[in-house]
Amino acid sequence: MHSSSFTDTLPDGVGITGALPKEPENKVLFILHENTSTERSLLDAFMTSVERQLGSTHQIHRARTIEGNKGDGLQHEDLTDALTDTDRLTIVPVGVAWKPKNPESQTWRETRAWMATLRNGGRQRSIIRKSPERCTLVIGEAGSGASLFARFKRGARYDDRVTGAPRAFADYVALQAGLTIERDSRSVTGATLKYPRLVKTAIWARPEFQEALEQLAKETGANIESVRAEAKDCLKELIPKVRAPHVSMTQSLSRFLCRLGYDDRIHYDEERMKEIRALALTKPTVLVWTHKTHVDGMAMVVATGEEGFPLVHMIGGNNMAFAGIGYLFRRAGTVFIRRNMQDSPVYKVVLRFYLTFLLEKRFPISWALEGTRSRNGKLMPPRFGILKYAVEAAARNNVTDLHVIPMSIYYDLIAELSDYAAEQTGGTKRPESLMWFTDYVRSLRKPLGRISIGLGDPIVVDTTSQVFEDALNDDSNQFSVELQKIAFDASVKANAVTPITPSALLSLCLTGATPQALTDDEFDAEMIELIEWARKRNLPMTEELRDYEIDEYEERIRDVARAMIDMGVVDRYDGGPERVYSIAPGQHFAASYYRNTCIHFFVEKAIIELALAKAAESPGSEAVYTFWQEAVRLRDTFKYEFFYPETDEFNEEVRAEIERYDPQWEQTLAMGGAQKLLRSLTPLVSHAVLRPFAEAYVVVADVLLNAEATDAHDEKTVVNAALTLGRQSFLQRRITSEESIGKLMFSNGHKLAANRGLMDKGLSDPKGARVAFARELKDIAERIRRVDEIAANRRRSADIGVRGVAVDNEAKKAAN
């Protein structure tokens, strides 16, 4: 029967959509889904018409489901009794939908008004009086009571299996009715976003969830009721209560914040993004992205929202759930998790089942691969926490073909580098709060260029394979090994789609030249050398670099230089005969941050340069052996800083790179030509790429030489001592710049020392081992200095020519 037949008892102008089944069973149960007294009145008016028209031929029953303002469950009235006999029963859900005032272009005020309307009976009555066309009754898709009961029995709730589950069945039907109304209302409200509803109720009703809680109670010796009570609290804490208006408002806020300092459009490959969206709609998907700034999460909200993804559930630390922002983003799908879960096994179980639910229902999960913002521009080592729970959730619950999508979010410029610099030199991180957020927003009000997202190839994880089954059931570390493989693969693929940007290349030039400044000619020559080197190897670059022509080069690069001058990172001096560029005083950390965003493309070449410098110290007959031995040693020395391919692949890439310069390079080395070959490797990069890490490690080695045995084992003690010694070393000019002073590098230097066995208690000669360690690192630093000297001599030779032409021209002018 068509819905228009039942409008006679409704207020004028109120619409109705949907239809009753053409041939309903003799018994028809209407489940009235309501939130306010106004909606109850509308539904009662509708039922008056239904009973008048169908009451003579059908048994009409009604029950109610009420979704309150608190919690995520549904209360119901009269439903348990109405479902005692499901034979020949048709169930029809009915609800009320409220249209936004301007669905296509809502203002913030209109969005807030719509949000209030959904739970405010007074506002709803006002709409019915003034704009009744914005109110529509929704008759949802009907179902058979018998088929619903059959579905329920296949997955009956654990507590009530024996008794037949009358209450649990009513809970199940209420949930299905609520979800049906939510889905069918979208055609009225214009909402296109898919998002989960009534999640806590759905998870609690799962038998396997109840079984997991009982198993946990047995393992821990806890009372099952206390475990269930804690689980309910964890469900409430973890699971966001998503609402479409809040999602819309969060997307608007994120778009506004991204556009404060950055271009209006976020740049990415639109075709690739559409492919990823198609995956997210059909496959269990997680999006893992590199983390440089607090803007990252908002950029993901904007990009996935504009491309029509199902609601992406972003996972973040609960330190970001401060007043205002926490409230809004939580209701837009952000999952704020505890920073430490070690003391709560119940929390871990709840988190695993929640992630399982999201993956099963095809809601993408998203988080920062590194777990924290990169404080130095490089990709940080991946954190395994959320990845472990996501993969384990998929494996234990037969969620097949988990797709892990690596993404790289990168920027022309970043606003919070001064905060990172302070932290790395011993400062304290400012805690997040509403006042902190207000200050952070102010810092975005300056030209910062573009936001871009690189999209890596998917990693398909077959969690049902024998490997994962064995790993999950084995007490060994096999599962951790599999996780490390996935995380490493994601990191490598994220790096591969992080392009070289103008700000990164400019910083590479100027940090490499430190402490010298570069003239226009020197600067241009080095930039062009680096660009051409990258282009010949088909490395990813932003379009300014990838598509540049020589006649367009100067304007594009100078625009970036001007922006970095305005940011205070680069200094330009115009007072002498020639204009020169350098890193501004106190800004070497900021410049190194931009450089480090592309540093991974240059590491192998830097290792080749230093290995050749070492080979030049050996007799020709041993030079090739020395080269490979040193390349392997350097790879190991900086293993805590960079991601490398597997050893065989790494060796092949090294060989391929050096053969670009000299196909007969091994013969050249055997004839004593290592130094000559080194000089031909333009552009030289090891002084720009590896110097700060080598100098930082030297500082750590010096600290260990003078440390007591107990102090040497404590990383925090060593790092703090290195901060003070590093500062002294810079003032004495024993290290080149302040960028070599940083907590992360000092921490990695300590890890390297521990890895080399310098902390082993059974070490026969600890002093001698530390002396050898320091000598090795100082040898690397010395070779870097020699490469730097070669590069500086080359610049000076070019500069003499430029100045000679200038002087000659001035002399001619004076003569005329």
PDB file of C-alpha atoms in Angstrom, residues 413-548:
ATOM      1  CA  LEU A 413      56.261  24.589   4.874  1.00  0.00           C
ATOM      2  CA  ILE A 414      55.325  23.644   8.446  1.00  0.00           C
ATOM      3  CA  ALA A 415      54.292  26.036  11.194  1.00  0.00           C
ATOM      4  CA  GLU A 416      55.409  24.244  14.376  1.00  0.00           C
ATOM      5  CA  LEU A 417      59.119  23.689  13.707  1.00  0.00           C
ATOM      6  CA  SER A 418      60.172  26.057  16.491  1.00  0.00           C
ATOM      7  CA  ASP A 419      58.369  23.774  18.974  1.00  0.00           C
ATOM      8  CA  TYR A 420      60.166  20.723  17.587  1.00  0.00           C
ATOM      9  CA  ALA A 421      63.517  22.494  17.815  1.00  0.00           C
ATOM     10  CA  ALA A 422      62.895  23.374  21.461  1.00  0.00           C
ATOM     11  CA  GLU A 423      61.945  19.768  22.294  1.00  0.00           C
ATOM     12  CA  GLN A 424      65.006  18.334  20.563  1.00  0.00           C
ATOM     13  CA  THR A 425      67.351  20.596  22.505  1.00  0.00           C
ATOM     14  CA  GLY A 426      65.875  19.694  25.889  1.00  0.00           C
ATOM     15  CA  GLY A 427      62.697  21.783  26.045  1.00  0.00           C
ATOM     16  CA  THR A 428      59.401  20.500  27.417  1.00  0.00           C
ATOM     17  CA  LYS A 429      56.479  19.687  25.135  1.00  0.00           C
ATOM     18  CA  ARG A 430      53.514  21.956  25.811  1.00  0.00           C
ATOM     19  CA  PRO A 431      50.463  19.895  26.829  1.00  0.00           C
ATOM     20  CA  GLU A 432      47.467  19.968  24.504  1.00  0.00           C
ATOM     21  CA  SER A 433      44.514  22.053  25.646  1.00  0.00           C
ATOM     22  CA  LEU A 434      41.948  24.439  24.221  1.00  0.00           C
ATOM     23  CA  MET A 435      44.279  27.378  24.873  1.00  0.00           C
ATOM     24  CA  TRP A 436      47.149  25.503  23.183  1.00  0.00           C
ATOM     25  CA  PHE A 437      44.879  24.807  20.200  1.00  0.00           C
ATOM     26  CA  THR A 438      43.930  28.483  19.927  1.00  0.00           C
ATOM     27  CA  ASP A 439      47.615  29.451  19.807  1.00  0.00           C
ATOM     28  CA  TYR A 440      48.283  26.717  17.269  1.00  0.00           C
ATOM     29  CA  VAL A 441      45.530  28.026  14.980  1.00  0.00           C
ATOM     30  CA  ARG A 442      47.103  31.484  15.141  1.00  0.00           C
ATOM     31  CA  SER A 443      50.432  30.001  14.023  1.00  0.00           C
ATOM     32  CA  LEU A 444      48.785  28.771  10.804  1.00  0.00           C
ATOM     33  CA  ARG A 445      47.867  32.294   9.694  1.00  0.00           C
ATOM     34  CA  LYS A 446      50.750  32.773   7.253  1.00  0.00           C
ATOM     35  CA  PRO A 447      51.552  31.584   3.725  1.00  0.00           C
ATOM     36  CA  LEU A 448      52.642  27.955   4.006  1.00  0.00           C
ATOM     37  CA  GLY A 449      52.219  26.707   0.440  1.00  0.00           C
ATOM     38  CA  ARG A 450      50.504  23.443  -0.333  1.00  0.00           C
ATOM     39  CA  ILE A 451      49.363  20.261   1.383  1.00  0.00           C
ATOM     40  CA  SER A 452      49.888  17.126  -0.698  1.00  0.00           C
ATOM     41  CA  ILE A 453      49.153  13.439  -0.159  1.00  0.00           C
ATOM     42  CA  GLY A 454      51.151  10.662  -1.809  1.00  0.00           C
ATOM     43  CA  LEU A 455      49.278   7.389  -2.206  1.00  0.00           C
ATOM     44  CA  GLY A 456      51.255   4.167  -1.910  1.00  0.00           C
ATOM     45  CA  ASP A 457      50.447   0.735  -3.296  1.00  0.00           C
ATOM     46  CA  PRO A 458      48.206  -1.407  -1.071  1.00  0.00           C
ATOM     47  CA  ILE A 459      49.667  -4.140   1.103  1.00  0.00           C
ATOM     48  CA  VAL A 460      47.232  -7.061   1.101  1.00  0.00           C
ATOM     49  CA  VAL A 461      47.414  -9.084   4.302  1.00  0.00           C
ATOM     50  CA  ASP A 462      45.861 -12.542   4.134  1.00  0.00           C
ATOM     51  CA  THR A 463      45.106 -12.905   7.824  1.00  0.00           C
ATOM     52  CA  THR A 464      43.508 -16.325   7.273  1.00  0.00           C
ATOM     53  CA  SER A 465      46.756 -17.808   5.952  1.00  0.00           C
ATOM     54  CA  GLN A 466      48.530 -20.591   7.815  1.00  0.00           C
ATOM     55  CA  VAL A 467      51.332 -18.154   8.678  1.00  0.00           C
ATOM     56  CA  PHE A 468      49.019 -15.983  10.779  1.00  0.00           C
ATOM     57  CA  GLU A 469      47.149 -18.924  12.249  1.00  0.00           C
ATOM     58  CA  ASP A 470      50.432 -20.415  13.427  1.00  0.00           C
ATOM     59  CA  ALA A 471      51.716 -17.038  14.598  1.00  0.00           C
ATOM     60  CA  LEU A 472      48.614 -16.329  16.710  1.00  0.00           C
ATOM     61  CA  ASN A 473      48.650 -19.765  18.321  1.00  0.00           C
ATOM     62  CA  ASP A 474      52.411 -19.887  18.864  1.00  0.00           C
ATOM     63  CA  ASP A 475      54.150 -18.560  21.942  1.00  0.00           C
ATOM     64  CA  SER A 476      57.137 -17.515  19.814  1.00  0.00           C
ATOM     65  CA  ASN A 477      57.696 -14.082  18.338  1.00  0.00           C
ATOM     66  CA  GLN A 478      56.411 -15.084  14.878  1.00  0.00           C
ATOM     67  CA  PHE A 479      53.390 -12.752  15.055  1.00  0.00           C
ATOM     68  CA  SER A 480      55.675  -9.836  15.943  1.00  0.00           C
ATOM     69  CA  VAL A 481      57.900 -10.760  13.011  1.00  0.00           C
ATOM     70  CA  GLU A 482      54.923 -10.693  10.633  1.00  0.00           C
ATOM     71  CA  LEU A 483      53.848  -7.312  12.025  1.00  0.00           C
ATOM     72  CA  GLN A 484      57.335  -5.921  11.530  1.00  0.00           C
ATOM     73  CA  LYS A 485      57.292  -7.038   7.902  1.00  0.00           C
ATOM     74  CA  ILE A 486      53.979  -5.256   7.281  1.00  0.00           C
ATOM     75  CA  ALA A 487      55.077  -2.094   9.096  1.00  0.00           C
ATOM     76  CA  PHE A 488      58.441  -2.025   7.315  1.00  0.00           C
ATOM     77  CA  ASP A 489      56.764  -2.524   3.929  1.00  0.00           C
ATOM     78  CA  ALA A 490      54.320   0.294   4.710  1.00  0.00           C
ATOM     79  CA  SER A 491      57.191   2.588   5.744  1.00  0.00           C
ATOM     80  CA  VAL A 492      59.180   1.897   2.572  1.00  0.00           C
ATOM     81  CA  LYS A 493      56.118   2.468   0.387  1.00  0.00           C
ATOM     82  CA  ALA A 494      55.249   5.685   2.219  1.00  0.00           C
ATOM     83  CA  ASN A 495      58.803   6.942   1.686  1.00  0.00           C
ATOM     84  CA  ALA A 496      58.574   6.019  -1.992  1.00  0.00           C
ATOM     85  CA  VAL A 497      55.603   8.359  -2.528  1.00  0.00           C
ATOM     86  CA  THR A 498      57.077  11.234  -0.504  1.00  0.00           C
ATOM     87  CA  PRO A 499      58.396  13.465  -3.283  1.00  0.00           C
ATOM     88  CA  ILE A 500      61.300  15.861  -3.314  1.00  0.00           C
ATOM     89  CA  THR A 501      59.925  19.363  -2.742  1.00  0.00           C
ATOM     90  CA  PRO A 502      61.542  22.722  -3.506  1.00  0.00           C
ATOM     91  CA  SER A 503      61.861  23.551   0.206  1.00  0.00           C
ATOM     92  CA  ALA A 504      63.552  20.182   0.859  1.00  0.00           C
ATOM     93  CA  LEU A 505      66.016  20.597  -2.005  1.00  0.00           C
ATOM     94  CA  LEU A 506      66.771  24.201  -1.115  1.00  0.00           C
ATOM     95  CA  SER A 507      67.463  23.153   2.477  1.00  0.00           C
ATOM     96  CA  LEU A 508      69.674  20.295   1.277  1.00  0.00           C
ATOM     97  CA  CYS A 509      71.809  22.805  -0.645  1.00  0.00           C
ATOM     98  CA  LEU A 510      72.145  25.332   2.153  1.00  0.00           C
ATOM     99  CA  THR A 511      72.695  22.897   5.046  1.00  0.00           C
ATOM    100  CA  GLY A 512      75.347  21.143   2.961  1.00  0.00           C
ATOM    101  CA  ALA A 513      77.163  24.451   2.397  1.00  0.00           C
ATOM    102  CA  THR A 514      77.075  25.442   6.077  1.00  0.00           C
ATOM    103  CA  PRO A 515      78.819  27.449   7.451  1.00  0.00           C
ATOM    104  CA  GLN A 516      79.318  29.098   4.051  1.00  0.00           C
ATOM    105  CA  ALA A 517      76.686  31.142   2.233  1.00  0.00           C
ATOM    106  CA  LEU A 518      75.913  30.542  -1.443  1.00  0.00           C
ATOM    107  CA  THR A 519      75.826  33.156  -4.180  1.00  0.00           C
ATOM    108  CA  ASP A 520      73.021  33.158  -6.726  1.00  0.00           C
ATOM    109  CA  ASP A 521      75.213  31.328  -9.243  1.00  0.00           C
ATOM    110  CA  GLU A 522      76.412  28.751  -6.728  1.00  0.00           C
ATOM    111  CA  PHE A 523      72.922  28.191  -5.442  1.00  0.00           C
ATOM    112  CA  ASP A 524      71.449  27.781  -8.929  1.00  0.00           C
ATOM    113  CA  ALA A 525      74.240  25.442 -10.047  1.00  0.00           C
ATOM    114  CA  GLU A 526      73.786  23.121  -7.052  1.00  0.00           C
ATOM    115  CA  MET A 527      70.013  23.125  -7.312  1.00  0.00           C
ATOM    116  CA  ILE A 528      70.105  22.263 -11.007  1.00  0.00           C
ATOM    117  CA  GLU A 529      72.639  19.476 -10.383  1.00  0.00           C
ATOM    118  CA  LEU A 530      70.387  17.933  -7.739  1.00  0.00           C
ATOM    119  CA  ILE A 531      67.239  18.277  -9.841  1.00  0.00           C
ATOM    120  CA  GLU A 532      68.877  16.698 -12.870  1.00  0.00           C
ATOM    121  CA  TRP A 533      70.288  13.874 -10.726  1.00  0.00           C
ATOM    122  CA  ALA A 534      66.790  13.120  -9.384  1.00  0.00           C
ATOM    123  CA  ARG A 535      65.105  13.406 -12.788  1.00  0.00           C
ATOM    124  CA  LYS A 536      67.513  10.932 -14.395  1.00  0.00           C
ATOM    125  CA  ARG A 537      66.573   8.399 -11.715  1.00  0.00           C
ATOM    126  CA  ASN A 538      62.820   9.043 -12.058  1.00  0.00           C
ATOM    127  CA  LEU A 539      62.512   9.979  -8.400  1.00  0.00           C
ATOM    128  CA  PRO A 540      59.172  11.477  -7.343  1.00  0.00           C
ATOM    129  CA  MET A 541      59.251  15.277  -7.295  1.00  0.00           C
ATOM    130  CA  THR A 542      56.644  17.992  -7.004  1.00  0.00           C
ATOM    131  CA  GLU A 543      55.562  19.467 -10.307  1.00  0.00           C
ATOM    132  CA  GLU A 544      57.715  22.606  -9.937  1.00  0.00           C
ATOM    133  CA  LEU A 545      60.799  20.400 -10.009  1.00  0.00           C
ATOM    134  CA  ARG A 546      59.551  17.585 -12.209  1.00  0.00           C
ATOM    135  CA  ASP A 547      58.299  19.772 -15.062  1.00  0.00           C
ATOM    136  CA  TYR A 548      60.612  22.741 -14.797  1.00  0.00           C
TER     137      TYR A 548
END
